[in-house]
Each structure stands twice: as C-alpha cells, then as structure tokens.
Tab-separated table of C-alpha atoms in Angstrom:
chain	number	residue	atom	x	y	z
A	147	MET	CA	-24.221	13.543	11.038
A	148	ARG	CA	-26.380	12.623	8.108
A	149	ILE	CA	-24.467	10.584	5.538
A	150	ALA	CA	-25.722	9.926	2.012
A	151	LEU	CA	-24.256	6.964	0.154
A	152	LEU	CA	-24.734	7.546	-3.564
A	153	GLY	CA	-24.655	4.137	-5.154
A	154	GLY	CA	-25.370	2.843	-1.678
A	155	THR	CA	-26.843	-0.291	-3.202
A	156	GLY	CA	-23.395	-1.393	-4.425
A	157	ASP	CA	-20.859	-3.414	-2.486
A	158	ILE	CA	-18.758	-0.665	-0.911
A	159	GLY	CA	-21.894	1.378	-0.211
A	160	GLN	CA	-23.463	-1.591	1.518
A	161	GLY	CA	-20.400	-2.096	3.693
A	162	LEU	CA	-20.197	1.538	4.764
A	163	ALA	CA	-23.960	1.738	5.364
A	164	LEU	CA	-24.014	-1.337	7.585
A	165	ARG	CA	-20.916	-0.358	9.541
A	166	TRP	CA	-22.060	3.216	10.190
A	167	ALA	CA	-25.523	2.056	11.153
A	168	TYR	CA	-24.107	-0.669	13.414
A	169	ASP	CA	-21.192	1.164	15.019
A	170	THR	CA	-22.392	4.784	15.195
A	171	ASN	CA	-25.457	6.989	15.632
A	172	HIS	CA	-25.049	8.740	12.308
A	173	GLU	CA	-28.088	8.766	10.069
A	174	VAL	CA	-27.519	6.772	6.891
A	175	LEU	CA	-29.317	7.487	3.611
A	176	ILE	CA	-29.056	5.145	0.638
A	177	GLY	CA	-28.992	6.751	-2.805
A	178	SER	CA	-29.350	5.090	-6.177
A	179	ARG	CA	-30.210	6.115	-9.704
A	180	ASP	CA	-33.322	4.006	-9.117
A	181	PRO	CA	-35.102	5.157	-5.925
A	182	GLU	CA	-37.127	1.932	-5.742
A	183	ARG	CA	-33.887	-0.061	-5.698
A	184	ALA	CA	-32.516	2.278	-3.000
A	185	ARG	CA	-35.580	1.629	-0.830
A	186	GLU	CA	-35.305	-2.137	-1.309
A	187	LYS	CA	-31.647	-2.209	-0.299
A	188	ALA	CA	-32.226	0.163	2.633
A	189	GLU	CA	-34.874	-2.237	3.906
A	190	GLU	CA	-32.492	-5.163	3.416
A	191	TYR	CA	-29.871	-3.353	5.532
A	192	GLU	CA	-32.474	-2.639	8.218
A	193	THR	CA	-33.383	-6.341	8.302
A	194	GLU	CA	-29.716	-7.320	8.606
A	195	LEU	CA	-29.259	-4.905	11.514
A	196	ASP	CA	-32.519	-5.983	13.110
A	197	SER	CA	-31.306	-9.601	13.068
A	198	ARG	CA	-28.430	-8.383	15.245
A	199	GLY	CA	-30.716	-6.577	17.626
A	200	VAL	CA	-30.048	-3.138	16.220
A	201	ASP	CA	-33.139	-1.122	15.407
A	202	ARG	CA	-32.162	1.509	12.847
A	203	GLU	CA	-34.132	3.361	10.237
A	204	ILE	CA	-32.329	3.523	6.889
A	205	LYS	CA	-34.095	5.307	4.056
A	206	GLY	CA	-33.627	4.997	0.314
A	207	PHE	CA	-33.856	7.839	-2.223
A	208	ALA	CA	-32.848	8.842	-5.700
A	209	ASN	CA	-29.206	9.994	-5.544
A	210	ALA	CA	-30.044	13.710	-5.785
A	211	MET	CA	-32.633	13.503	-3.009
A	212	ALA	CA	-30.191	11.632	-0.763
A	213	ALA	CA	-27.449	14.185	-1.439
A	214	ASP	CA	-29.813	17.073	-0.763
A	215	ARG	CA	-30.391	15.957	2.808
A	216	ALA	CA	-26.863	15.039	3.835
A	217	ASP	CA	-23.901	16.627	5.636
A	218	VAL	CA	-21.516	14.188	4.012
A	219	VAL	CA	-22.079	12.650	0.586
A	220	VAL	CA	-20.099	9.552	-0.343
A	221	ALA	CA	-19.936	8.852	-4.082
A	222	ALA	CA	-19.791	5.069	-3.686
A	223	VAL	CA	-20.065	4.387	-7.398
A	224	PRO	CA	-17.658	2.787	-9.887
A	225	ALA	CA	-15.051	5.159	-11.321
A	226	TYR	CA	-16.718	5.209	-14.735
A	227	HIS	CA	-19.974	6.526	-13.198
A	228	LEU	CA	-18.283	8.995	-10.859
A	229	VAL	CA	-18.333	12.196	-12.909
A	230	ASP	CA	-21.897	11.600	-14.142
A	231	THR	CA	-23.100	10.900	-10.630
A	232	ILE	CA	-21.493	14.024	-9.187
A	233	GLU	CA	-22.856	16.178	-12.002
A	234	THR	CA	-26.355	14.809	-11.374
A	235	VAL	CA	-26.275	15.780	-7.701
A	236	GLY	CA	-24.032	18.855	-8.028
A	237	ASP	CA	-26.618	21.477	-7.114
A	238	ARG	CA	-27.574	19.531	-3.986
A	239	LEU	CA	-24.110	19.577	-2.456
A	240	GLU	CA	-24.199	23.012	-0.844
A	241	ASP	CA	-22.641	22.902	2.647
A	242	ALA	CA	-21.825	19.203	2.234
A	243	VAL	CA	-18.501	17.384	2.129
A	244	LEU	CA	-18.119	15.108	-0.887
A	245	VAL	CA	-16.199	11.865	-0.333
A	246	SER	CA	-14.691	9.857	-3.190
A	247	PRO	CA	-13.734	6.199	-2.620
A	248	ALA	CA	-13.610	5.168	-6.294
A	249	VAL	CA	-10.542	3.665	-7.987
A	250	GLY	CA	-9.977	3.021	-11.680
A	251	MET	CA	-8.451	-0.350	-12.509
A	252	LYS	CA	-7.766	-2.436	-15.568
A	253	ARG	CA	-7.164	-6.174	-15.719
A	254	ASP	CA	-4.620	-8.151	-17.705
A	255	ASP	CA	-3.240	-11.682	-17.424
A	256	ASP	CA	-0.965	-10.705	-14.536
A	257	GLY	CA	-3.701	-9.183	-12.402
A	258	LEU	CA	-5.228	-5.811	-11.752
A	259	HIS	CA	-3.467	-2.542	-12.420
A	260	TYR	CA	-4.087	1.013	-11.415
A	261	ASN	CA	-5.588	2.927	-14.322
A	262	ARG	CA	-4.526	6.467	-13.630
A	263	PRO	CA	-6.819	9.026	-15.268
A	264	GLY	CA	-5.543	12.159	-16.972
A	265	ALA	CA	-6.662	14.257	-14.010
A	266	GLY	CA	-3.951	12.515	-11.929
A	267	SER	CA	-6.277	10.362	-9.838
A	268	VAL	CA	-9.919	9.375	-9.617
A	269	THR	CA	-10.221	11.550	-6.510
A	270	ALA	CA	-8.976	14.515	-8.553
A	271	LEU	CA	-11.622	13.681	-11.185
A	272	ALA	CA	-14.247	13.904	-8.459
A	273	ALA	CA	-12.856	17.256	-7.312
A	274	ASP	CA	-12.931	18.565	-10.883
A	275	ALA	CA	-16.567	17.460	-11.263
A	276	ALA	CA	-17.738	18.929	-7.942
A	277	PRO	CA	-19.135	22.476	-7.839
A	278	ASP	CA	-16.761	25.211	-6.676
A	279	GLY	CA	-16.674	25.488	-2.919
A	280	VAL	CA	-17.627	21.865	-2.236
A	281	PRO	CA	-14.704	20.259	-0.416
A	282	VAL	CA	-13.715	16.834	-1.730
A	283	VAL	CA	-12.009	14.206	0.412
A	284	GLY	CA	-10.619	10.944	-0.947
A	285	ALA	CA	-11.211	8.109	1.529
A	286	PHE	CA	-12.272	4.458	1.833
A	287	HIS	CA	-10.369	3.471	-1.330
A	288	ASN	CA	-8.663	0.447	0.133
A	289	LEU	CA	-11.369	-1.419	2.017
A	290	ALA	CA	-12.445	-4.874	0.878
A	291	ALA	CA	-16.187	-4.527	0.419
A	292	GLY	CA	-16.999	-8.136	1.335
A	293	ARG	CA	-15.348	-7.974	4.727
A	294	LEU	CA	-16.655	-4.470	5.376
A	295	ALA	CA	-20.231	-5.676	4.834
A	296	ASP	CA	-19.757	-8.725	7.069
A	297	LEU	CA	-20.518	-7.414	10.539
A	298	ASP	CA	-19.076	-10.594	12.052
A	299	ALA	CA	-15.667	-9.755	10.589
A	300	GLU	CA	-13.300	-7.713	12.730
A	301	LEU	CA	-11.420	-5.014	10.885
A	302	GLU	CA	-7.815	-4.075	11.455
A	303	TRP	CA	-7.415	-1.554	8.698
A	304	ASP	CA	-6.250	1.940	7.966
A	305	THR	CA	-8.088	4.216	5.610
A	306	LEU	CA	-6.050	6.906	3.931
A	307	LEU	CA	-7.464	10.408	3.546
A	308	VAL	CA	-6.451	12.965	0.945
A	309	GLY	CA	-7.899	16.402	0.441
A	310	ASP	CA	-7.072	20.079	0.298
A	311	ASP	CA	-9.606	21.184	2.971
A	312	PRO	CA	-8.387	20.245	6.464
A	313	ASP	CA	-11.790	20.786	8.117
A	314	ALA	CA	-13.528	18.507	5.641
A	315	LYS	CA	-10.812	15.919	6.122
A	316	ASN	CA	-11.311	16.053	9.888
A	317	ILE	CA	-15.036	15.430	9.480
A	318	VAL	CA	-14.365	12.386	7.312
A	319	ALA	CA	-11.641	11.147	9.670
A	320	ASP	CA	-14.154	11.220	12.537
A	321	LEU	CA	-16.721	9.329	10.468
A	322	ALA	CA	-14.105	6.755	9.480
A	323	GLU	CA	-12.932	6.201	13.042
A	324	GLY	CA	-16.532	5.721	14.136
A	325	ILE	CA	-16.235	2.355	12.417
A	326	GLU	CA	-14.732	-0.165	14.808
A	327	GLY	CA	-11.251	-1.294	13.752
A	328	LEU	CA	-10.766	1.445	11.199
A	329	ARG	CA	-8.027	4.050	11.703
A	330	ALA	CA	-7.962	7.189	9.565
A	331	LEU	CA	-4.563	8.437	8.404
A	332	ASP	CA	-3.934	11.717	6.670
A	333	VAL	CA	-1.955	11.519	3.441
A	334	GLY	CA	-1.991	15.220	2.626
A	335	GLY	CA	-3.453	16.956	-0.399
A	336	LEU	CA	-5.447	15.684	-3.375
A	337	ALA	CA	-2.190	15.557	-5.332
A	338	ASN	CA	-1.231	12.527	-3.230
A	339	ALA	CA	-4.300	10.493	-4.201
A	340	ALA	CA	-2.761	8.351	-6.954
A	341	GLU	CA	-0.512	6.393	-4.580
A	342	VAL	CA	-3.494	5.798	-2.282
A	343	GLU	CA	-5.701	4.558	-5.094
A	344	SER	CA	-2.889	2.294	-6.400
A	345	VAL	CA	-3.130	0.213	-3.246
A	346	THR	CA	-6.523	-1.171	-4.290
A	347	PRO	CA	-5.347	-3.282	-7.264
A	348	LEU	CA	-2.373	-4.324	-5.123
A	349	LEU	CA	-4.695	-5.691	-2.426
A	350	ILE	CA	-6.557	-7.715	-5.030
A	351	ASN	CA	-3.326	-9.054	-6.542
A	352	VAL	CA	-1.993	-10.048	-3.106
A	353	ALA	CA	-5.242	-11.884	-2.326
A	354	ARG	CA	-5.132	-13.651	-5.686
A	355	GLU	CA	-1.576	-14.928	-5.236
A	356	ASN	CA	-1.575	-15.985	-1.575
A	357	ASP	CA	-3.668	-18.839	-0.230
A	358	GLY	CA	-5.599	-17.938	2.869
A	359	LEU	CA	-5.560	-14.204	2.261
A	360	HIS	CA	-8.707	-12.592	0.932
A	361	ASP	CA	-10.773	-9.447	1.390
A	362	LEU	CA	-7.659	-7.557	2.371
A	363	GLY	CA	-7.007	-4.145	3.754
A	364	VAL	CA	-3.825	-2.610	4.967
A	365	ARG	CA	-2.352	-1.325	8.210
A	366	PHE	CA	0.697	0.877	8.556
A	367	HIS	CA	3.226	0.097	11.301
B	208	MET	CA	23.029	-18.953	1.166
B	209	ARG	CA	25.560	-16.337	0.252
B	210	ILE	CA	23.949	-12.938	-0.249
B	211	ALA	CA	25.701	-9.990	-1.888
B	212	LEU	CA	24.347	-6.529	-1.155
B	213	LEU	CA	25.458	-4.227	-3.960
B	214	GLY	CA	25.388	-0.750	-2.515
B	215	GLY	CA	25.443	-2.494	0.844
B	216	THR	CA	26.934	0.637	2.370
B	217	GLY	CA	23.654	2.527	1.847
B	218	ASP	CA	20.718	2.632	4.199
B	219	ILE	CA	18.575	-0.219	2.880
B	220	GLY	CA	21.694	-2.331	2.332
B	221	GLN	CA	22.756	-1.712	5.906
B	222	GLY	CA	19.358	-2.750	7.223
B	223	LEU	CA	19.230	-5.978	5.211
B	224	ALA	CA	22.856	-6.824	6.054
B	225	LEU	CA	22.324	-6.371	9.782
B	226	ARG	CA	19.030	-8.281	9.859
B	227	TRP	CA	20.313	-11.236	7.844
B	228	ALA	CA	23.482	-11.415	9.885
B	229	TYR	CA	21.543	-11.131	13.150
B	230	ASP	CA	18.539	-13.331	12.383
B	231	THR	CA	19.946	-15.993	10.042
B	232	ASN	CA	23.040	-17.998	9.194
B	233	HIS	CA	23.313	-16.708	5.649
B	234	GLU	CA	26.654	-15.295	4.649
B	235	VAL	CA	26.474	-11.579	3.934
B	236	LEU	CA	28.807	-9.785	1.531
B	237	ILE	CA	28.874	-6.006	1.262
B	238	GLY	CA	29.481	-4.558	-2.177
B	239	SER	CA	30.255	-0.976	-3.110
B	240	ARG	CA	31.728	0.868	-6.065
B	241	ASP	CA	34.558	1.645	-3.639
B	242	PRO	CA	35.882	-1.604	-2.092
B	243	GLU	CA	37.596	0.285	0.710
B	244	ARG	CA	34.258	1.832	1.686
B	245	ALA	CA	32.655	-1.638	1.530
B	246	ARG	CA	35.271	-3.023	3.930
B	247	GLU	CA	34.806	-0.105	6.340
B	248	LYS	CA	31.052	-0.535	6.463
B	249	ALA	CA	31.322	-4.326	6.747
B	250	GLU	CA	33.554	-3.825	9.760
B	251	GLU	CA	31.079	-1.337	11.219
B	252	TYR	CA	28.298	-3.929	10.870
B	253	GLU	CA	30.484	-6.567	12.521
B	254	THR	CA	31.093	-4.191	15.441
B	255	GLU	CA	27.370	-3.500	15.775
B	256	LEU	CA	26.610	-7.241	15.837
B	257	ASP	CA	29.500	-7.909	18.218
B	258	SER	CA	28.061	-5.350	20.657
B	259	ARG	CA	24.964	-7.576	20.723
B	260	GLY	CA	26.958	-10.718	21.343
B	261	VAL	CA	26.758	-11.941	17.756
B	262	ASP	CA	30.091	-12.911	16.251
B	263	ARG	CA	29.705	-12.729	12.465
B	264	GLU	CA	32.204	-12.206	9.697
B	265	ILE	CA	30.988	-9.737	7.099
B	266	LYS	CA	33.286	-8.992	4.186
B	267	GLY	CA	33.424	-5.993	1.884
B	268	PHE	CA	34.236	-6.059	-1.833
B	269	ALA	CA	33.868	-4.098	-5.023
B	270	ASN	CA	30.347	-4.735	-6.362
B	271	ALA	CA	31.475	-7.115	-9.118
B	272	MET	CA	33.563	-9.204	-6.702
B	273	ALA	CA	30.676	-9.429	-4.263
B	274	ALA	CA	28.258	-10.456	-7.021
B	275	ASP	CA	30.687	-13.074	-8.313
B	276	ARG	CA	30.588	-14.974	-5.051
B	277	ALA	CA	26.889	-14.870	-4.263
B	278	ASP	CA	23.806	-17.035	-4.732
B	279	VAL	CA	21.544	-14.033	-4.371
B	280	VAL	CA	22.537	-10.518	-5.412
B	281	VAL	CA	20.525	-7.606	-4.059
B	282	ALA	CA	20.918	-4.374	-6.022
B	283	ALA	CA	20.450	-2.119	-2.996
B	284	VAL	CA	21.264	1.052	-4.911
B	285	PRO	CA	19.179	4.133	-5.745
B	286	ALA	CA	16.994	3.784	-8.856
B	287	TYR	CA	19.203	6.135	-10.861
B	288	HIS	CA	22.246	3.889	-10.306
B	289	LEU	CA	20.387	0.629	-10.856
B	290	VAL	CA	20.988	-0.024	-14.552
B	291	ASP	CA	24.655	1.030	-14.354
B	292	THR	CA	25.223	-1.180	-11.332
B	293	ILE	CA	23.610	-4.217	-12.950
B	294	GLU	CA	25.578	-3.689	-16.160
B	295	THR	CA	28.814	-3.483	-14.173
B	296	VAL	CA	28.220	-6.842	-12.488
B	297	GLY	CA	26.273	-8.502	-15.334
B	298	ASP	CA	28.858	-11.126	-16.269
B	299	ARG	CA	29.175	-12.183	-12.613
B	300	LEU	CA	25.511	-13.088	-12.203
B	301	GLU	CA	25.565	-16.603	-13.641
B	302	ASP	CA	23.471	-18.985	-11.501
B	303	ALA	CA	22.490	-16.119	-9.195
B	304	VAL	CA	19.114	-14.583	-8.438
B	305	LEU	CA	19.051	-10.802	-8.817
B	306	VAL	CA	16.837	-8.885	-6.380
B	307	SER	CA	15.677	-5.331	-7.015
B	308	PRO	CA	14.384	-3.223	-4.094
B	309	ALA	CA	14.780	0.193	-5.779
B	310	VAL	CA	11.931	2.666	-6.256
B	311	GLY	CA	11.922	5.865	-8.302
B	312	MET	CA	10.315	8.844	-6.610
B	313	LYS	CA	9.974	12.557	-7.184
B	314	ARG	CA	9.130	15.212	-4.644
B	315	ASP	CA	6.796	18.195	-4.898
B	316	ASP	CA	5.154	20.466	-2.331
B	317	ASP	CA	2.531	17.842	-1.500
B	318	GLY	CA	4.989	15.071	-0.798
B	319	LEU	CA	6.629	12.202	-2.623
B	320	HIS	CA	5.226	10.607	-5.739
B	321	TYR	CA	5.911	7.431	-7.616
B	322	ASN	CA	8.011	8.173	-10.671
B	323	ARG	CA	7.100	5.366	-13.014
B	324	PRO	CA	9.809	4.677	-15.602
B	325	GLY	CA	9.029	3.915	-19.228
B	326	ALA	CA	9.811	0.239	-18.652
B	327	GLY	CA	6.685	0.083	-16.433
B	328	SER	CA	8.491	-0.171	-13.104
B	329	VAL	CA	11.970	0.063	-11.649
B	330	THR	CA	11.920	-3.706	-11.152
B	331	ALA	CA	11.225	-4.107	-14.883
B	332	LEU	CA	14.197	-1.797	-15.576
B	333	ALA	CA	16.366	-4.152	-13.530
B	334	ALA	CA	15.041	-7.139	-15.465
B	335	ASP	CA	15.782	-5.405	-18.766
B	336	ALA	CA	19.344	-4.639	-17.632
B	337	ALA	CA	20.064	-8.159	-16.338
B	338	PRO	CA	21.665	-10.716	-18.655
B	339	ASP	CA	19.338	-13.243	-20.294
B	340	GLY	CA	18.671	-16.195	-18.033
B	341	VAL	CA	19.258	-14.325	-14.768
B	342	PRO	CA	15.972	-14.365	-12.850
B	343	VAL	CA	14.964	-11.024	-11.345
B	344	VAL	CA	12.769	-10.701	-8.274
B	345	GLY	CA	11.380	-7.412	-6.996
B	346	ALA	CA	11.378	-7.370	-3.187
B	347	PHE	CA	12.090	-5.218	-0.132
B	348	HIS	CA	10.677	-2.089	-1.788
B	349	ASN	CA	8.541	-1.001	1.145
B	350	LEU	CA	10.785	-1.326	4.186
B	351	ALA	CA	11.768	1.765	6.151
B	352	ALA	CA	15.552	1.593	6.188
B	353	GLY	CA	15.946	3.288	9.569
B	354	ARG	CA	13.790	0.805	11.422
B	355	LEU	CA	15.229	-2.123	9.480
B	356	ALA	CA	18.751	-1.167	10.577
B	357	ASP	CA	17.720	-0.720	14.206
B	358	LEU	CA	18.007	-4.209	15.654
B	359	ASP	CA	16.132	-3.064	18.754
B	360	ALA	CA	13.065	-2.313	16.638
B	361	GLU	CA	10.530	-5.083	16.168
B	362	LEU	CA	9.160	-5.420	12.674
B	363	GLU	CA	5.575	-6.224	11.787
B	364	TRP	CA	5.793	-5.875	8.055
B	365	ASP	CA	5.018	-7.600	4.814
B	366	THR	CA	7.362	-7.535	1.875
B	367	LEU	CA	5.815	-7.969	-1.536
B	368	LEU	CA	7.529	-10.134	-4.140
B	369	VAL	CA	7.118	-9.876	-7.880
B	370	GLY	CA	8.868	-11.907	-10.539
B	371	ASP	CA	8.338	-14.215	-13.461
B	372	ASP	CA	10.467	-17.104	-12.117
B	373	PRO	CA	8.645	-18.970	-9.311
B	374	ASP	CA	11.771	-20.805	-8.077
B	375	ALA	CA	13.711	-17.566	-7.758
B	376	LYS	CA	10.774	-15.982	-5.980
B	377	ASN	CA	10.670	-18.870	-3.501
B	378	ILE	CA	14.373	-18.433	-2.728
B	379	VAL	CA	13.847	-14.733	-2.015
B	380	ALA	CA	10.704	-15.437	0.016
B	381	ASP	CA	12.720	-17.773	2.247
B	382	LEU	CA	15.444	-15.162	2.683
B	383	ALA	CA	12.844	-12.512	3.506
B	384	GLU	CA	11.093	-14.671	6.064
B	385	GLY	CA	14.408	-15.410	7.731
B	386	ILE	CA	14.167	-11.856	9.008
B	387	GLU	CA	12.136	-11.802	12.205
B	388	GLY	CA	8.795	-10.031	11.788
B	389	LEU	CA	8.910	-9.965	8.004
B	390	ARG	CA	6.321	-11.899	5.993
B	391	ALA	CA	6.819	-12.443	2.267
B	392	LEU	CA	3.749	-12.175	0.049
B	393	ASP	CA	3.635	-13.068	-3.613
B	394	VAL	CA	2.199	-10.412	-5.906
B	395	GLY	CA	2.622	-12.310	-9.155
B	396	GLY	CA	4.660	-11.350	-12.199
B	397	LEU	CA	7.002	-8.452	-12.908
B	398	ALA	CA	4.099	-6.689	-14.618
B	399	ASN	CA	2.614	-6.129	-11.147
B	400	ALA	CA	5.648	-4.274	-9.796
B	401	ALA	CA	4.426	-0.692	-10.266
B	402	GLU	CA	1.687	-0.958	-7.634
B	403	VAL	CA	4.215	-2.467	-5.213
B	404	GLU	CA	6.752	0.291	-5.803
B	405	SER	CA	4.031	2.964	-5.438
B	406	VAL	CA	3.627	2.033	-1.787
B	407	THR	CA	7.029	3.490	-0.920
B	408	PRO	CA	6.200	7.188	-1.501
B	409	LEU	CA	2.849	6.516	0.194
B	410	LEU	CA	4.614	5.292	3.355
B	411	ILE	CA	6.708	8.425	3.424
B	412	ASN	CA	3.679	10.675	2.905
B	413	VAL	CA	1.752	8.916	5.685
B	414	ALA	CA	4.684	9.346	8.066
B	415	ARG	CA	4.984	13.019	7.139
B	416	GLU	CA	1.323	13.796	7.814
B	417	ASN	CA	0.679	11.820	11.005
B	418	ASP	CA	2.336	12.598	14.308
B	419	GLY	CA	3.805	9.577	16.009
B	420	LEU	CA	4.124	7.518	12.837
B	421	HIS	CA	7.543	7.197	11.274
B	422	ASP	CA	9.730	4.586	9.590
B	423	LEU	CA	6.635	2.818	8.349
B	424	GLY	CA	6.016	-0.462	6.635
B	425	VAL	CA	2.793	-2.165	5.796
B	426	ARG	CA	0.921	-5.299	6.753
B	427	PHE	CA	-1.977	-6.834	4.870
B	428	HIS	CA	-4.945	-8.157	6.858
C-alpha cells in the first residue's frame, strides 16, 4: 500500500509515519501545505529510522501531490484545517480511501471537552467535504502522538474504526494492525463517530489528573 | 463503610453489591422502591455468595431507609429515574456521599448514542437534584453489568471518577479499588462527566460490531 499523510509533519502524522515505516512495508508519503517542509520532515523520519538500522525511503510532497499518488490518504491535520485540506486535495482522491483522525476539542478550567460540530462529528465533516464516491473511514482518533512517535515505546492500544464502506474499513483495519501493539476495532457507521472522538479529550483529562499516567490510549476488555 | 445501592435490584446494582460483598468487608444495603423486592434480591445475593463459601448478611430496604443508614449512597437507577430517586431520599443523605453511575443513551439503526442532558451530563443532573452540601461523585459509568455480576469473571477495568469534592472522590476511589481488578482514575470536576458517560454507548457499540467481544470495560495505558 501507498499511504499519504496529509499534515504528515504534525505530531500524529509523525507517529503514524514512523510506525508504518518501522513496522510494515507500506510506502509512506509525507504531505504538507509547504512541500519544502514535507521534504525536511521526511528526511528527519528517514534519519530516525536509519539510526535504528531501518533503511526506508520516505518522500515529502505538497498535500495534493502526496494524495495523488496514494491508495490511502490520512488527513492528519487539526480539525479546523480538515475541510480546507480535503477540498484542496479532493480531485486527487479517486480510487483512494480517505482516513480522518481529527477531533475537535475546547479547553476550560476543568480540562478538555469534546467540541461536537454541527455535522455530528469531525469524521462526518470529513465525509461531507470528500468528493462523492470517496469512502471515508474515521480511525486513529485516540492515539497519544508522543508515544506513537517514540519507537522505543510499546503500544497496547485499540483504535476504533467508523465508516459506512466495509471494504474501506477493512483496508484501514489492516493498516492499523500492521502497527505493533495496535488492535483495530469496528464501531459501525459514521453515525457512531462522536462517541469515538469524545475519548480523546477524556484521555487528556485522565493524564492530567493522575500522576504517572501520560500519553494514554485505551484498550477494551 | 456502609454502602446503600438504590435500585440495587437492577443489573449494575447487583454487580456492585456482589463484588463489594465478595471482595471487601463493607456492609452492603440493597434499596428499591419496593422493599419486598429489595429483600428478595438481597437474599438472592446472599445465596450466591454462600454458594461460594462467603457468609455475608445483605439487607433489603425501601430506598429512603437504605440511604438513611449509609455512608455512601449509590444511585444505581436508570437515568430517567435518577432525579426522582434522589429527591425521594434527599433528606436522608446528610453526611453521606452520593454516587451517580447512570448514563443516558438513545438507540438508532447505527447503535447506541450518548444522550447528553441539558445539565451537561447525567452526573450533573444528579448533583443538581442532591441537597446542598451533599457531595456527588460520578463513578462506575463504564462497567458492563453482566461481567461485574459474574464473580467468576476477572475484571481488568478502569473506573473514571468525576466530582468537585476531593475528599468524597477519595472515599469512592477507595471503594472502587476494593473491587478486585478495578482501578479508579480521577478525571477532575463534574464538568468533565460528559466524556466519561459517552464511553458507555461506545462500549456497547464495540461489543455489537466485534465478534468475541462482549461485556466490555476499558483500561487506560
């Protein structure tokens, strides 16, 4: 598979890029609004992998160029850039699966809270912004970016998948389970995305309130 | 500690009653709107414990009588009975900690969804209904009742605590951790309850969509 990480220079993009490059044979492309920045970060990831004895080529592109070449396109951008980013690459998504890991949150004195958009969820926003016929899968919402990007850290996490296209969801489940320590669980259709996205502020609040817990993910038993 | 389980004849009440009676020395009181029903279920729990070689006295009362005698009162009733139940026992709650495990959910074709009340969360509803000065702690929202009540089943779960009174939260954390396999995590103030309650429909949706997973709880890593 060829995977494009739009916003692959950001923290969740970095984590997914390193893990896929380290744990699998999928080809990883880094996208950014700024192609020079994408190339710099791609080289940084290559150096990190090289220091662990893994020789992988990771290339950087402008987002649209990265999307154009990929089987799976992950929109690893903040929620407030999501619709713009998808619209920018929309005509390059033919035959690709679009993956949305973004979550909208707001902060107050008590902690972080889920900021549910009018569309019902951020994943639903992504689906609304995607061209007709491009399947959208919500995934990777609840992974702590810092631990994901630390290849010394063992993961013991589930990632929850929502989407209305079962084939697309299977493709993303396989990609997810290619990452060591990550289990993909189906949570049904896009209409179930809000409860998945709500877990992200919860993880941050739990880490904030409990000494010794940080960079959390979740496992279902 | 003396713990009253209002609605202790229901499924989550049964699970908590059996676990506390089996794993700890706390005194467990079963409350119900119908005291006769409370006594029947209390006797049933005693029989279940006796069959495992544990000789415990569990008594059944009308909800108000159970609340009157307890240090900690758990309102183990469905969300739509919560305010009524708390109002019925309100004048018996002096010097007690009130615990709210209820979650409001609605079902559609895709699965279950969090039904957030106007108060912000069901736990906040409980706090609004409780008399002034009675500390309210949200806890035990995300425990699968069936597994909780099955004393043969090992737990590997976290329970998330929210509340604005740290002392009350510590009391409930100790009670929670008295149950084998249950870890209590602080999630801050009552304002953080909605994200905790949202996990409950998510657990049910995950179980529905994934073969081999059922009666789920969650653990943070």
